[in-house]
Tab-separated table of C-alpha atoms in Angstrom:
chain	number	residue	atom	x	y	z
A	1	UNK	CA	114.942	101.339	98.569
A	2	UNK	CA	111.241	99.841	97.548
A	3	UNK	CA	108.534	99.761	99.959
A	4	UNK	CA	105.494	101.540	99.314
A	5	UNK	CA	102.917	100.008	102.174
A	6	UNK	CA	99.526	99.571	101.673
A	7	UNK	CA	98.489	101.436	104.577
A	8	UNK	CA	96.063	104.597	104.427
A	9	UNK	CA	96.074	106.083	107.641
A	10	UNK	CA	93.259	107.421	109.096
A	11	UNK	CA	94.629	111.234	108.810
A	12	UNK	CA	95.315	110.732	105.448
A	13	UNK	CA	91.834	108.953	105.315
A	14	UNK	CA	90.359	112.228	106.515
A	15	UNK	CA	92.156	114.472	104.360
A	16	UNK	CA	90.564	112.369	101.153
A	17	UNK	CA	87.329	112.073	102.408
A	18	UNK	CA	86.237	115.184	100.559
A	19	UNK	CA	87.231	113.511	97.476
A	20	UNK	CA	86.337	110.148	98.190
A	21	UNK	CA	86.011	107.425	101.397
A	22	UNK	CA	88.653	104.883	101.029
A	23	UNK	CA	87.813	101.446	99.613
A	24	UNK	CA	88.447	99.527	96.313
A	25	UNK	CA	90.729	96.901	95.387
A	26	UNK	CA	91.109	95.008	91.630
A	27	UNK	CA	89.585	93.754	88.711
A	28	UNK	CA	89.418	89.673	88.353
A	29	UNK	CA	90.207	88.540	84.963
A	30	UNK	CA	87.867	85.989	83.267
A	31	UNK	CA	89.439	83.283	82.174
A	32	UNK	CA	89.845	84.232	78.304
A	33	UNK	CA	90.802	88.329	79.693
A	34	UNK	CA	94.205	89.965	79.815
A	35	UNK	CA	94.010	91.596	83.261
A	36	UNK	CA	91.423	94.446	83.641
A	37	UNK	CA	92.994	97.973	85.317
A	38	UNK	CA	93.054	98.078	88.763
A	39	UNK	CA	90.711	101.287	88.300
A	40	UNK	CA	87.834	98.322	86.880
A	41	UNK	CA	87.723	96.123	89.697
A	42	UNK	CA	84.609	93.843	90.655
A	43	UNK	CA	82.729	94.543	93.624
A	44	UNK	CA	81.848	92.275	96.152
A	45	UNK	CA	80.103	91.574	99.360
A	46	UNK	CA	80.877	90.770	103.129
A	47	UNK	CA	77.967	88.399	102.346
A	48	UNK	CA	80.180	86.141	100.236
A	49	UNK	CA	83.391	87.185	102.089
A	50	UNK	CA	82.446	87.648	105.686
A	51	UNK	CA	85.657	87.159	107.110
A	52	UNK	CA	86.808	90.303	105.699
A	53	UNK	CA	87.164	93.236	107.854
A	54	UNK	CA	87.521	96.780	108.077
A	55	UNK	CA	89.986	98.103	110.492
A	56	UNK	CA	89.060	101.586	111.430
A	57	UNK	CA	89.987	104.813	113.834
A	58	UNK	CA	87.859	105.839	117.015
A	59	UNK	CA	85.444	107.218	114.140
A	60	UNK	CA	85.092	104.327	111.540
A	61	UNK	CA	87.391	105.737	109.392
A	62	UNK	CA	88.816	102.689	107.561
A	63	UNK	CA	92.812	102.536	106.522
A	64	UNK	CA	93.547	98.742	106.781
A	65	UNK	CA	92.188	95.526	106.135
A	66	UNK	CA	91.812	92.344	108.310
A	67	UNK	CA	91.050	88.416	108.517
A	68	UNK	CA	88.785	87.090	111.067
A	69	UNK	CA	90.198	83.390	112.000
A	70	UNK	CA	88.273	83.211	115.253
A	71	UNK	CA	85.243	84.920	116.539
A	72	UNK	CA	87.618	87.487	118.634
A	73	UNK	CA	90.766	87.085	116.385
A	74	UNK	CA	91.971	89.226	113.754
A	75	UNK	CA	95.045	89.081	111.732
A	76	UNK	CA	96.562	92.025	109.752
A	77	UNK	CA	99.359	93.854	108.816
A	78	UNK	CA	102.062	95.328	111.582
A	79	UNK	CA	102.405	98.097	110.180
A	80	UNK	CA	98.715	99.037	109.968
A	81	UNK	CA	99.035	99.009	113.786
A	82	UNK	CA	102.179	100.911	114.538
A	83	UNK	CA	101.574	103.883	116.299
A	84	UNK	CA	97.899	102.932	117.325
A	85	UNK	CA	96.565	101.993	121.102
A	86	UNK	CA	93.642	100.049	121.571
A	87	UNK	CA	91.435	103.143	122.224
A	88	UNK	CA	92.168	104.264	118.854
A	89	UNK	CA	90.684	100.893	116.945
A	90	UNK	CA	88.029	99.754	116.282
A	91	UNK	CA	87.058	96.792	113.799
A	92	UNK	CA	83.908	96.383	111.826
A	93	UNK	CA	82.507	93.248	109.962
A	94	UNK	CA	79.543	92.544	108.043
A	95	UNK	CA	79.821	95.998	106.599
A	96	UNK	CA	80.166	95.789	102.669
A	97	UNK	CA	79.997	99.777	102.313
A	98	UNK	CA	82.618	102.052	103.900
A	99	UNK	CA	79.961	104.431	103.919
A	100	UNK	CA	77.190	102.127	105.943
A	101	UNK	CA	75.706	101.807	109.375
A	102	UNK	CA	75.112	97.770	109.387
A	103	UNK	CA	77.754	95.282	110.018
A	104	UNK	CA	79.388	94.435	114.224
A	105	UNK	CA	81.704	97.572	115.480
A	106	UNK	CA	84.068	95.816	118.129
A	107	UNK	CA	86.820	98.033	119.980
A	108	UNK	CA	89.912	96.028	120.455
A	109	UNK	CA	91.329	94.789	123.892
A	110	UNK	CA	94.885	93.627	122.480
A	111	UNK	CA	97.043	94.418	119.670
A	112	UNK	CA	100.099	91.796	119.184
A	113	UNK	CA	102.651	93.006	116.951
A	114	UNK	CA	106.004	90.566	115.792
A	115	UNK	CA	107.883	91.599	118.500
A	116	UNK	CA	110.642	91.787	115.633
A	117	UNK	CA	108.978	93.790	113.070
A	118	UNK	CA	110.640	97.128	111.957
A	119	UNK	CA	109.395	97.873	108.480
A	120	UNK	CA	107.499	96.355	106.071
A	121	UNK	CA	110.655	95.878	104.065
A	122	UNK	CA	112.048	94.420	106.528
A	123	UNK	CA	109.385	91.703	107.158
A	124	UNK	CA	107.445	90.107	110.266
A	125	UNK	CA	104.319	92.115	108.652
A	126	UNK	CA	102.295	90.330	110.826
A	127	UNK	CA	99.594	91.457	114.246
A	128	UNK	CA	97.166	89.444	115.471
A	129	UNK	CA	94.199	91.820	117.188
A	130	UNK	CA	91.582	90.700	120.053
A	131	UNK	CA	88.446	91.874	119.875
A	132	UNK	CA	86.316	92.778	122.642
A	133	UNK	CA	83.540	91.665	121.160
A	134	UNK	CA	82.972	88.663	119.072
A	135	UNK	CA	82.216	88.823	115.904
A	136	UNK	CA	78.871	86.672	114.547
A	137	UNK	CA	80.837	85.992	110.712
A	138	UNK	CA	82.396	83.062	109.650
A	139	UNK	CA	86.010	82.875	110.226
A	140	UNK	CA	88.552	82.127	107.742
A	141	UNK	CA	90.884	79.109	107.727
A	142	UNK	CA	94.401	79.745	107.394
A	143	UNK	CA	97.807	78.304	106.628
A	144	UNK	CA	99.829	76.036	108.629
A	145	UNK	CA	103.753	76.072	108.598
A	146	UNK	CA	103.911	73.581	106.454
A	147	UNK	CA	101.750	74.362	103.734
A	148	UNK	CA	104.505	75.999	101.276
A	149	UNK	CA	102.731	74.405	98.310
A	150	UNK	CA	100.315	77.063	98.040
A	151	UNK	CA	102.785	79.602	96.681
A	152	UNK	CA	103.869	77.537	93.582
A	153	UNK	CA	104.380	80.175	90.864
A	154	UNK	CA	101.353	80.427	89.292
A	155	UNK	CA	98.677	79.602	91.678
A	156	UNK	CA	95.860	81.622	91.411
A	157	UNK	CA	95.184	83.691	95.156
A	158	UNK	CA	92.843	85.930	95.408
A	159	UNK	CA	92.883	89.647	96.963
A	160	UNK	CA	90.168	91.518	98.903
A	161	UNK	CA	90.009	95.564	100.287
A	162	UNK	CA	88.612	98.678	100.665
A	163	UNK	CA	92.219	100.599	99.013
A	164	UNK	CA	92.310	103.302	96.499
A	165	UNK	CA	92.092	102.275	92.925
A	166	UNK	CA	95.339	103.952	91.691
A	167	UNK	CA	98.385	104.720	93.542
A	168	UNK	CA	97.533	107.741	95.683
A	169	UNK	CA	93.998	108.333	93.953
A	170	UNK	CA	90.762	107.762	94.672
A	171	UNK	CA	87.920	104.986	96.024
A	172	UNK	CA	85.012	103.297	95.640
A	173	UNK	CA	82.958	103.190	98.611
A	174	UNK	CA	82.343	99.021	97.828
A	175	UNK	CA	84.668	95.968	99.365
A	176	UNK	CA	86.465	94.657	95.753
A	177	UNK	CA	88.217	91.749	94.439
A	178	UNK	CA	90.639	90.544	92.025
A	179	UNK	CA	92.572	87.331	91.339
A	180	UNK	CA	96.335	87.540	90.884
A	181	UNK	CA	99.193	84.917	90.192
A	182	UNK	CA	101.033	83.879	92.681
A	183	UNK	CA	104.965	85.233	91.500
A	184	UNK	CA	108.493	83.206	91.340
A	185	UNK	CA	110.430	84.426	94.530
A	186	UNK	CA	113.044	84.475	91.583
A	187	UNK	CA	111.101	86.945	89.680
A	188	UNK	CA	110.376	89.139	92.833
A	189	UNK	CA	114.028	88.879	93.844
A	190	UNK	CA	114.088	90.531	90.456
A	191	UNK	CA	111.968	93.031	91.032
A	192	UNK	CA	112.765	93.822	94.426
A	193	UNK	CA	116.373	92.722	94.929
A	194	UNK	CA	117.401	92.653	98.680
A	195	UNK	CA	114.316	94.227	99.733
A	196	UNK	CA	112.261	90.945	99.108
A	197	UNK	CA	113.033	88.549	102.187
A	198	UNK	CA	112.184	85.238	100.521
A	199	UNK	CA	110.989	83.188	103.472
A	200	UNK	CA	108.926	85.876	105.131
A	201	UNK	CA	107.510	87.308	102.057
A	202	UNK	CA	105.106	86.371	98.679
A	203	UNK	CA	104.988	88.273	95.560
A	204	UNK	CA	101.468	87.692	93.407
A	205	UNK	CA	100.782	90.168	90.087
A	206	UNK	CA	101.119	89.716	86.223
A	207	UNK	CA	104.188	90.880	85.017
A	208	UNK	CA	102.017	93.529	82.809
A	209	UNK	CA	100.650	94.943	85.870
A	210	UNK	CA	96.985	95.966	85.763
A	211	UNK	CA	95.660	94.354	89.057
A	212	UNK	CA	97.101	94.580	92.440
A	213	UNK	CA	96.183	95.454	95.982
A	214	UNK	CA	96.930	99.383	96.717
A	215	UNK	CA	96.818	102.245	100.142
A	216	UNK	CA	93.605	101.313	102.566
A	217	UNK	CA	94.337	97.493	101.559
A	218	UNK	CA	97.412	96.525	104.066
A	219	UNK	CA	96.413	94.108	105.692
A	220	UNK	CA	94.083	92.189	104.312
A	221	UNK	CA	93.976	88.920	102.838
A	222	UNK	CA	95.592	86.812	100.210
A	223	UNK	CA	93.691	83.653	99.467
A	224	UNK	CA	94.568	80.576	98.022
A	225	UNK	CA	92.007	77.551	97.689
A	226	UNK	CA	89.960	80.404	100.008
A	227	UNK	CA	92.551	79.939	102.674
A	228	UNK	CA	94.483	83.040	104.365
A	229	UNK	CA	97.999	82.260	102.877
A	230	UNK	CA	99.552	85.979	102.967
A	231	UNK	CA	98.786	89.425	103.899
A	232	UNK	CA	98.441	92.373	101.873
A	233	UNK	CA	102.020	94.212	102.961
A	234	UNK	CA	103.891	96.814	100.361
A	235	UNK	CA	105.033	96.818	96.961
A	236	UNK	CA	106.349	99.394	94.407
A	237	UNK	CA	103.197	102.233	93.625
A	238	UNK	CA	100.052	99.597	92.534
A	239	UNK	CA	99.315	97.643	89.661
A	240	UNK	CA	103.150	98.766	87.991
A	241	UNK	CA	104.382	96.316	85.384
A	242	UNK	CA	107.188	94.581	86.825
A	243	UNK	CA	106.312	94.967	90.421
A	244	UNK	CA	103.738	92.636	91.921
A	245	UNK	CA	102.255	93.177	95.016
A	246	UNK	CA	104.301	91.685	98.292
A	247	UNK	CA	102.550	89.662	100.859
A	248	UNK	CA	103.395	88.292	104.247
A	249	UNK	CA	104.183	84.675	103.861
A	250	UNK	CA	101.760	83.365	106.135
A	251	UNK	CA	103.072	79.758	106.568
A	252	UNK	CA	106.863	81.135	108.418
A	253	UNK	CA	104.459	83.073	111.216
A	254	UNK	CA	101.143	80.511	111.252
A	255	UNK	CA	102.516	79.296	114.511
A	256	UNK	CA	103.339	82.702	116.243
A	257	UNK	CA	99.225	83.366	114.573
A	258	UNK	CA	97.921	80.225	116.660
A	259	UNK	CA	99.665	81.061	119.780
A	260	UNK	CA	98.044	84.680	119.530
A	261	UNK	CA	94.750	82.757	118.433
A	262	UNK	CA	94.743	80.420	121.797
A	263	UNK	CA	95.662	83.338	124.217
């Protein structure tokens, strides 16, 4: 069975912090490019992303990724919150350095998790988390059910993290970006077989691999026309040819999202 998640825990966060604080995600591609190694990526800013945020331990040690879509609203990955308890969250915006002091800490009063979610694999890769404090960023907009359109093969999305910049290596300490196609679900049935749950899930990579979200990314976003269509979920090691990176397929849970939104 696949299913490599994109989650960097905060123990394992600790245990690389001698080598490096987590953070990184891809390279975008100019136009003319073939894709550029996920080890290249282009750095970015909370400044021209600032619905981007870190989720953290007690300590501010990051391991997943988030979406603000309301001022006290964040949505992420399930299984970036299995295991945890409010106490042990915290989420931080406006913070473009993993290593920096800036940016709103907020703990968390509520974590929602699909009530049906088992494994990433498995799908329903989807929480919702309520901030005790609201956060002074712009939110992002995000799908509803019944924008499908966005994931025609082919559409550019774009990705956003703080992960490692090879499968189990090291980080930059800067927020990244990359651009990635979004993928067939016939070509990530391929890749994937029964492990890729068509109507809960999105593939997005080039077939040559190169550029892809990796650990300390789960749960962050995937953007299409700069709206949250997916979230950064699990895929086979990072950047491998033949294996794109697998995304909640936002549209299937946007309702379940708004009703967490509005509570």
């Amino acid at each position: 069975m696949f299913g490599l998640t994109r989650v960097k825990k905060a123990a394992a966060l600790a245990a690389a912090a001698a080598a490096a604080a987590a953070t990184a995600l891809l390279s975008a591609p100019s136009a003319a490019a073939a894709p550029q190694p996920i080890v290249g990526g282009t750095t970015t800013t909370t400044t021209a992303y600032p619905f981007v945020m870190q989720i953290t331990d007690a300590s501010q040690n990051q391991f997943c990724g988030g979406t603000l879509v309301s001022p006290t609203k964040v949505v992420t990955a399930a299984h970036c919150m299995v295991g945890e308890t409010t106490s042990s969250v915290r989420v931080v915006g406006g913070r473009t350095y993993l290593n920096g002091t800036n940016g709103t800490v907020s703990r968390v009063s509520r974590i929602w998790i699909h009530p049906s979610y088992t494994t990433a694999t498995r799908g329903e890769d989807v929480a919702v988390l309520t901030l005790s404090t609201a956060m002074p960023y712009a939110t992002a907009k995000y799908v509803s059910s019944t924008d499908t359109s966005v994931y025609a093969a082919g559409t550019t999305a774009r990705i956003l993290g703080w992960g490692t910049t090879s499968s189990n290596g090291s980080s930059s300490n800067q927020l990244r970006t990359a651009t990635v196609p979004i993928v067939s679900d016939s070509s990530c049935r391929t890749s994937y077989g029964s492990d890729f749950v068509a109507n809960e899930m999105v593939c997005a990579g080039y077939s040559s691999g190169g550029v892809d979200t990796c650990q300390g990314d789960s749960g962050g976003p995937l953007l299409v026309g700069g709206v949250l269509a997916g979230i950064t979920s699990w895929g086979e090691g990072c950047a491998q040819a033949g294996y794109p990176g697998v995304y909640t397929r936002l549209t299937t849970f946007s309702s379940l999202v708004t009703a967490q939104v509005n509570s």
